[in-house]
CSV table of N, CA and C in Angstrom, one decimal:
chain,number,residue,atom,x,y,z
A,130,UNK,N,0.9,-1.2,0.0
A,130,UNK,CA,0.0,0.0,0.0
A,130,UNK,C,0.9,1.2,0.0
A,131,UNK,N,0.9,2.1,-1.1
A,131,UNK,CA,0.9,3.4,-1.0
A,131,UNK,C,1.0,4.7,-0.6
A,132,UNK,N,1.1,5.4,0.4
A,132,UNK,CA,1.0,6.7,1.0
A,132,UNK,C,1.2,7.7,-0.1
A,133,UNK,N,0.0,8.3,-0.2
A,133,UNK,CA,0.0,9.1,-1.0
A,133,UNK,C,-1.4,10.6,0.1
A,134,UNK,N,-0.6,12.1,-0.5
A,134,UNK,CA,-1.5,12.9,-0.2
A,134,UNK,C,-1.9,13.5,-0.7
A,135,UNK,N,-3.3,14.0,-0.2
A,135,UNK,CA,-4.6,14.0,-1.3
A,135,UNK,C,-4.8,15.8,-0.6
A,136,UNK,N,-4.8,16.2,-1.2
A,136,UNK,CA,-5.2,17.9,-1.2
A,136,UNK,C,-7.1,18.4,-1.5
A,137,UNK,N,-7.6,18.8,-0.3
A,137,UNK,CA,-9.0,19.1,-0.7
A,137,UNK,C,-8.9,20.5,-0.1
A,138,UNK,N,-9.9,21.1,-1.0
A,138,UNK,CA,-10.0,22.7,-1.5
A,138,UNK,C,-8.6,22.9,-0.5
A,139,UNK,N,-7.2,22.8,-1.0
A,139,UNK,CA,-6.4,23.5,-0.1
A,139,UNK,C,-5.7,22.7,1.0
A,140,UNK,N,-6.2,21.9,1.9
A,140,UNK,CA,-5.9,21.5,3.1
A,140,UNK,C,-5.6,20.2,2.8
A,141,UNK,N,-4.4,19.5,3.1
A,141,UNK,CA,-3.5,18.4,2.8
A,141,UNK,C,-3.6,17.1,3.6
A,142,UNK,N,-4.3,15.8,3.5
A,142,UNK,CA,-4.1,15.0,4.5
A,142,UNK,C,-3.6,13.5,3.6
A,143,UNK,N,-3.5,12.6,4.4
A,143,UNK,CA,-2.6,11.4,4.3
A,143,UNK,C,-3.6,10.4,4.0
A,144,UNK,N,-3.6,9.5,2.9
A,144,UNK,CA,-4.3,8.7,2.0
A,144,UNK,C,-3.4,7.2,1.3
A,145,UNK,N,-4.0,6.8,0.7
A,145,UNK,CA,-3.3,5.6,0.3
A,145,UNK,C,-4.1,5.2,-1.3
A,146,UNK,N,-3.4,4.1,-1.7
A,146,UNK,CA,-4.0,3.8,-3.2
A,146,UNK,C,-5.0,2.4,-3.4
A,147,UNK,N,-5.3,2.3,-2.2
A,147,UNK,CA,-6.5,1.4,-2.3
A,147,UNK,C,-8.2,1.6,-2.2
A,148,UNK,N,-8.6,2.6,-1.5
A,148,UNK,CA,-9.7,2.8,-1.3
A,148,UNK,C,-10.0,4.2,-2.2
A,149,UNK,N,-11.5,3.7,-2.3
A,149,UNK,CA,-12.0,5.0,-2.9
A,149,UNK,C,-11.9,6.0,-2.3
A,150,UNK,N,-11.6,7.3,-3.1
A,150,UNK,CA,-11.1,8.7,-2.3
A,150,UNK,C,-12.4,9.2,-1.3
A,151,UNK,N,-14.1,8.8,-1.3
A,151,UNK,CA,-15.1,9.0,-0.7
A,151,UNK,C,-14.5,8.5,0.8
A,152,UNK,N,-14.4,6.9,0.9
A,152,UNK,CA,-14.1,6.7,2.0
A,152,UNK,C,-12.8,7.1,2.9
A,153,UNK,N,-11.7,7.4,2.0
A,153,UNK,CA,-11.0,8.2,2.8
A,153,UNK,C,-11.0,9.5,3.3
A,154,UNK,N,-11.5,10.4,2.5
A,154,UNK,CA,-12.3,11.5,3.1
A,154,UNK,C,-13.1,11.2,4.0
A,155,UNK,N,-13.7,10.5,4.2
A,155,UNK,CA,-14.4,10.0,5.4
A,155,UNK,C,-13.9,9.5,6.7
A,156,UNK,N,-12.9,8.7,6.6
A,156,UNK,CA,-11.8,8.6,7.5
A,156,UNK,C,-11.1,9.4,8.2
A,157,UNK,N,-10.9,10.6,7.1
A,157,UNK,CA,-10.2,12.0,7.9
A,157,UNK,C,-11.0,12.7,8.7
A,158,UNK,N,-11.8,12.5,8.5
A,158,UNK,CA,-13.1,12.7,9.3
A,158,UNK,C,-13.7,14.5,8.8
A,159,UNK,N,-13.7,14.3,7.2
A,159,UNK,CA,-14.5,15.1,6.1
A,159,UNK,C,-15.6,14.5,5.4
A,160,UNK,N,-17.2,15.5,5.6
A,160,UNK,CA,-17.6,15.4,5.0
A,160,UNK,C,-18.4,15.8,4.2
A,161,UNK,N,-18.1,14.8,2.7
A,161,UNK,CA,-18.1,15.7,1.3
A,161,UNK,C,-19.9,14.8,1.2
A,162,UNK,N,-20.0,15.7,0.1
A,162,UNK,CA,-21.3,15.5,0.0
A,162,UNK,C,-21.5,14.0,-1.0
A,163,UNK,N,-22.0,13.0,-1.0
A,163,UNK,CA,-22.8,11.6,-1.3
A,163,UNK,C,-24.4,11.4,-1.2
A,164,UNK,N,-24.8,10.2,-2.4
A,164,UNK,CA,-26.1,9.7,-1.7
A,164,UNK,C,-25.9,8.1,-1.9
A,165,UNK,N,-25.8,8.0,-3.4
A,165,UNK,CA,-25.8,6.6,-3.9
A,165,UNK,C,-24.6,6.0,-3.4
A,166,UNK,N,-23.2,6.2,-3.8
A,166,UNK,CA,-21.8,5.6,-3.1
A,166,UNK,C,-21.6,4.4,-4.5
A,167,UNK,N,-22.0,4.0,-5.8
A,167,UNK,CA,-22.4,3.5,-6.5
A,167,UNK,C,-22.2,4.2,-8.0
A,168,UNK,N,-21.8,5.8,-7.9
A,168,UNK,CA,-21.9,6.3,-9.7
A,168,UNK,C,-22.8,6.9,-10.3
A,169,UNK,N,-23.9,6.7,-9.7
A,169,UNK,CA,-24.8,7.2,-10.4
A,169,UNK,C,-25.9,8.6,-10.3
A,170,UNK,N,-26.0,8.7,-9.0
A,170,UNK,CA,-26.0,10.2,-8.3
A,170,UNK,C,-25.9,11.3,-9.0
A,171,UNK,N,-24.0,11.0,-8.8
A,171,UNK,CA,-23.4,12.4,-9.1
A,171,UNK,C,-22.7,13.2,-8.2
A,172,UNK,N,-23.7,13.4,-7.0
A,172,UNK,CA,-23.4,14.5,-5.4
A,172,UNK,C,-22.3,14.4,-5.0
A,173,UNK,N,-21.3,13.3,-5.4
A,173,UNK,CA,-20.1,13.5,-4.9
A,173,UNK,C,-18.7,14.0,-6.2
A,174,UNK,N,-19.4,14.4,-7.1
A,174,UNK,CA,-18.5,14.8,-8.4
A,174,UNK,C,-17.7,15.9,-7.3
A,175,UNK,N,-16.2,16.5,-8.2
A,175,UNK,CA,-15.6,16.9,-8.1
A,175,UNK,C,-14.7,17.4,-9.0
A,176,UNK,N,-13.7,18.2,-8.8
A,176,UNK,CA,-13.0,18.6,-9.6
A,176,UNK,C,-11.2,18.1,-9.1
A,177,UNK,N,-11.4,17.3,-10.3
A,177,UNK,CA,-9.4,16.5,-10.2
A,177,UNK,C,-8.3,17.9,-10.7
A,178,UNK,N,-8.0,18.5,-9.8
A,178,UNK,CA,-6.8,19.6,-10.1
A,178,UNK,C,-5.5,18.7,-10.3
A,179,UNK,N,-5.4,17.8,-9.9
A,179,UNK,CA,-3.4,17.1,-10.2
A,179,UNK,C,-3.4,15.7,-9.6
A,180,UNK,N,-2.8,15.1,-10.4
A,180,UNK,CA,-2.9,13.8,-10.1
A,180,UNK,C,-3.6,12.7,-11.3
A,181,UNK,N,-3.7,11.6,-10.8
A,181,UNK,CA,-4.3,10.1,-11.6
A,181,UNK,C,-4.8,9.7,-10.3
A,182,UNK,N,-6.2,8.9,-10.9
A,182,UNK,CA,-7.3,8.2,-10.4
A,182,UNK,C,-7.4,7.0,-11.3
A,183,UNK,N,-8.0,6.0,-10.7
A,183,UNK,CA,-8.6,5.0,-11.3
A,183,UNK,C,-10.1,5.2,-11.0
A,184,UNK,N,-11.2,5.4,-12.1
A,184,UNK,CA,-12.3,5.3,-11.9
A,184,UNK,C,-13.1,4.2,-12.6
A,185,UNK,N,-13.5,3.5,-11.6
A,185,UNK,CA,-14.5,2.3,-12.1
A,185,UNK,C,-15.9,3.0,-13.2
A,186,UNK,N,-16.5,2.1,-13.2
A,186,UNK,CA,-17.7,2.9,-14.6
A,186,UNK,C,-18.5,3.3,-13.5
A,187,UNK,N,-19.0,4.5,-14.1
A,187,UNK,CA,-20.2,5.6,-13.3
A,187,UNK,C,-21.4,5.4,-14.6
A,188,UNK,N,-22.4,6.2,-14.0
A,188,UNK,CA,-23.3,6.6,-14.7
A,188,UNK,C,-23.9,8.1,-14.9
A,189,UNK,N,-23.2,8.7,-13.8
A,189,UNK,CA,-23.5,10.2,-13.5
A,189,UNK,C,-22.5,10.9,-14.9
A,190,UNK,N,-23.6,11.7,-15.4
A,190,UNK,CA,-22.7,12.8,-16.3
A,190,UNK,C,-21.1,13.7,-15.4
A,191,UNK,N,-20.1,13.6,-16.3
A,191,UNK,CA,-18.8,14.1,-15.4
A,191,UNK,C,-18.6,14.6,-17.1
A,192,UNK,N,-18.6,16.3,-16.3
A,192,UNK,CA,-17.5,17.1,-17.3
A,192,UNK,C,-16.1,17.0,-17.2
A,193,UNK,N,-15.1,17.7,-18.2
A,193,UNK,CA,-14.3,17.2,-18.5
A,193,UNK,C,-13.5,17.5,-17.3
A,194,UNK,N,-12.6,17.0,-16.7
A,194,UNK,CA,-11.5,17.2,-15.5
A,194,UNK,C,-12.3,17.2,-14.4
A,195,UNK,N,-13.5,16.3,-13.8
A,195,UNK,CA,-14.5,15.9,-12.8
A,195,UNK,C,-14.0,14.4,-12.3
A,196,UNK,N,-14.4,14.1,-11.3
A,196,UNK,CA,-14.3,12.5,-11.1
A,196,UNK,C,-15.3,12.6,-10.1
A,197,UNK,N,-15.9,10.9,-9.7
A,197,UNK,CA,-17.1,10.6,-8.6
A,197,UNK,C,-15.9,10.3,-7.9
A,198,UNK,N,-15.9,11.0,-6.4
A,198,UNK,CA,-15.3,10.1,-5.1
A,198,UNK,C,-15.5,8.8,-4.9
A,199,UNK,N,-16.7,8.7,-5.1
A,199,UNK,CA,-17.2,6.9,-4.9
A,199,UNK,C,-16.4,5.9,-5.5
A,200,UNK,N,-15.9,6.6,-6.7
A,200,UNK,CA,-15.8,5.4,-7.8
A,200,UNK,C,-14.2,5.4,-8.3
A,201,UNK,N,-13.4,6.8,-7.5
A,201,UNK,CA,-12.2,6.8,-7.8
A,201,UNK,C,-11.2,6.5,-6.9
A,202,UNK,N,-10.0,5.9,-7.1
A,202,UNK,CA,-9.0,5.2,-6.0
A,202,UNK,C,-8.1,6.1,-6.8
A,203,UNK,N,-7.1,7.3,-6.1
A,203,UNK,CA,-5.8,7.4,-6.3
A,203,UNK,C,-4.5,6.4,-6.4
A,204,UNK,N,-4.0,6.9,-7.5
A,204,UNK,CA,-2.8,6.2,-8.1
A,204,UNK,C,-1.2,7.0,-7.7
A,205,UNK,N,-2.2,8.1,-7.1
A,205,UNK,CA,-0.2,9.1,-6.9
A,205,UNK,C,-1.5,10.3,-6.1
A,206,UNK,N,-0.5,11.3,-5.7
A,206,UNK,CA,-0.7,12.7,-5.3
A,206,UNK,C,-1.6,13.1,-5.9
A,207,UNK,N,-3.2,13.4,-5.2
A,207,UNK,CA,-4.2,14.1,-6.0
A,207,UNK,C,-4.3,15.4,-5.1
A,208,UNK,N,-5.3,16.4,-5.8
A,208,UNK,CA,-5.7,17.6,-5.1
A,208,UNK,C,-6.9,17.8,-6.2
A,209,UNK,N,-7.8,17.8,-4.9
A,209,UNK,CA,-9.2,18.7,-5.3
A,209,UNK,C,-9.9,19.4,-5.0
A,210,UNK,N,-11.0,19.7,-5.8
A,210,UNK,CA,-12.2,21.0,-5.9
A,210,UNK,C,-13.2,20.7,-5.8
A,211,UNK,N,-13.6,21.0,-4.4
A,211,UNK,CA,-15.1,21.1,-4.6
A,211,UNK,C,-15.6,22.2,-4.7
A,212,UNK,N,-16.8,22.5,-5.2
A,212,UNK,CA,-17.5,23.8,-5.4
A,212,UNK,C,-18.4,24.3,-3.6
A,213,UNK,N,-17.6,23.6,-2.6
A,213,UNK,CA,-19.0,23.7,-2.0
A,213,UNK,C,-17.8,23.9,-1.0
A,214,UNK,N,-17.5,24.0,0.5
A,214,UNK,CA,-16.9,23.8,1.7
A,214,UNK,C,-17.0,22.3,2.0
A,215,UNK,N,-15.8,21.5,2.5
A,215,UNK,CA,-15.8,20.6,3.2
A,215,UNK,C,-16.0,20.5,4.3
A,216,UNK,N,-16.6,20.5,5.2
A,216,UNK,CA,-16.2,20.2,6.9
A,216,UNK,C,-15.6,19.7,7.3
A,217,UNK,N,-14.7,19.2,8.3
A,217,UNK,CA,-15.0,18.0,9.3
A,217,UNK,C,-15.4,18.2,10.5
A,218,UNK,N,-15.6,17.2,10.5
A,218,UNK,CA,-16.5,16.1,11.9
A,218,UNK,C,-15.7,16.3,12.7
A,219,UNK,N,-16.0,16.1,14.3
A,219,UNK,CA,-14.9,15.7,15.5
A,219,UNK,C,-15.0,13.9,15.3
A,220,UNK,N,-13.9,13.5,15.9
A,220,UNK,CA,-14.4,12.1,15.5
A,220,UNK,C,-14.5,11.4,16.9
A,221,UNK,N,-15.8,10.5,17.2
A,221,UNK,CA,-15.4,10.2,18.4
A,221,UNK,C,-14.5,9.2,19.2
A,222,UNK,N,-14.6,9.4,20.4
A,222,UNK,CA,-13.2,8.5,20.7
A,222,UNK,C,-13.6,7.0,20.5
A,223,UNK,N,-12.4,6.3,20.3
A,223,UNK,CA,-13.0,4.7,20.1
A,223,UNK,C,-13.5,3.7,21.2
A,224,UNK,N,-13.2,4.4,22.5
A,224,UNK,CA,-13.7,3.7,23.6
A,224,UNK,C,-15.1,4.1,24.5
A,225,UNK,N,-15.7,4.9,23.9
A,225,UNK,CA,-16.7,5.3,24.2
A,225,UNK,C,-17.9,4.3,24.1
């Protein structure tokens, strides 16, 4: 596995080349907007500023330099755009 880091609107965190970039955002404890998690939606399109993805087949319209989070796994150093603010979450503790 990989270590690779993933840049969202700006802010830099630590990722890897196996999982879809949805669930690692989610891990960092950001979150980007989803419904389906499957391609077809859309709600989690984005904008690929730098880098390579592998994207399985979607069904959601993606303009040109877009990717679904759901459906794409980094291959190297990405950085992206969303049109919206990311959050994060507090995460809670694991012994709770």
């Amino acid at each position: 596995m990989s270590r690779i880091a993933i840049t969202v609107n700006g802010q830099t965190l630590v990722g890897n080349t196996h999982q879809p970039l949805l669930e690692q955002l989610e891990q960092a404890g950001l979150q980007p907007e989803f419904q389906c998690r499957n391609g077809v939606c859309g709600a989690c399109r984005c904008k690929l500023d730098k880098g390579n993805v592998a994207q399985d087949d979607a069904m959601a319209y993606l303009a040109a330099g877009e990717i679904l989070t759901c459906r794409s796994t980094p291959s190297e150093d990405v950085s992206l755009e969303f049109d919206y603010q990311v959050s994060f979450v507090a995460k809670k503790a694991a012994n709770l």
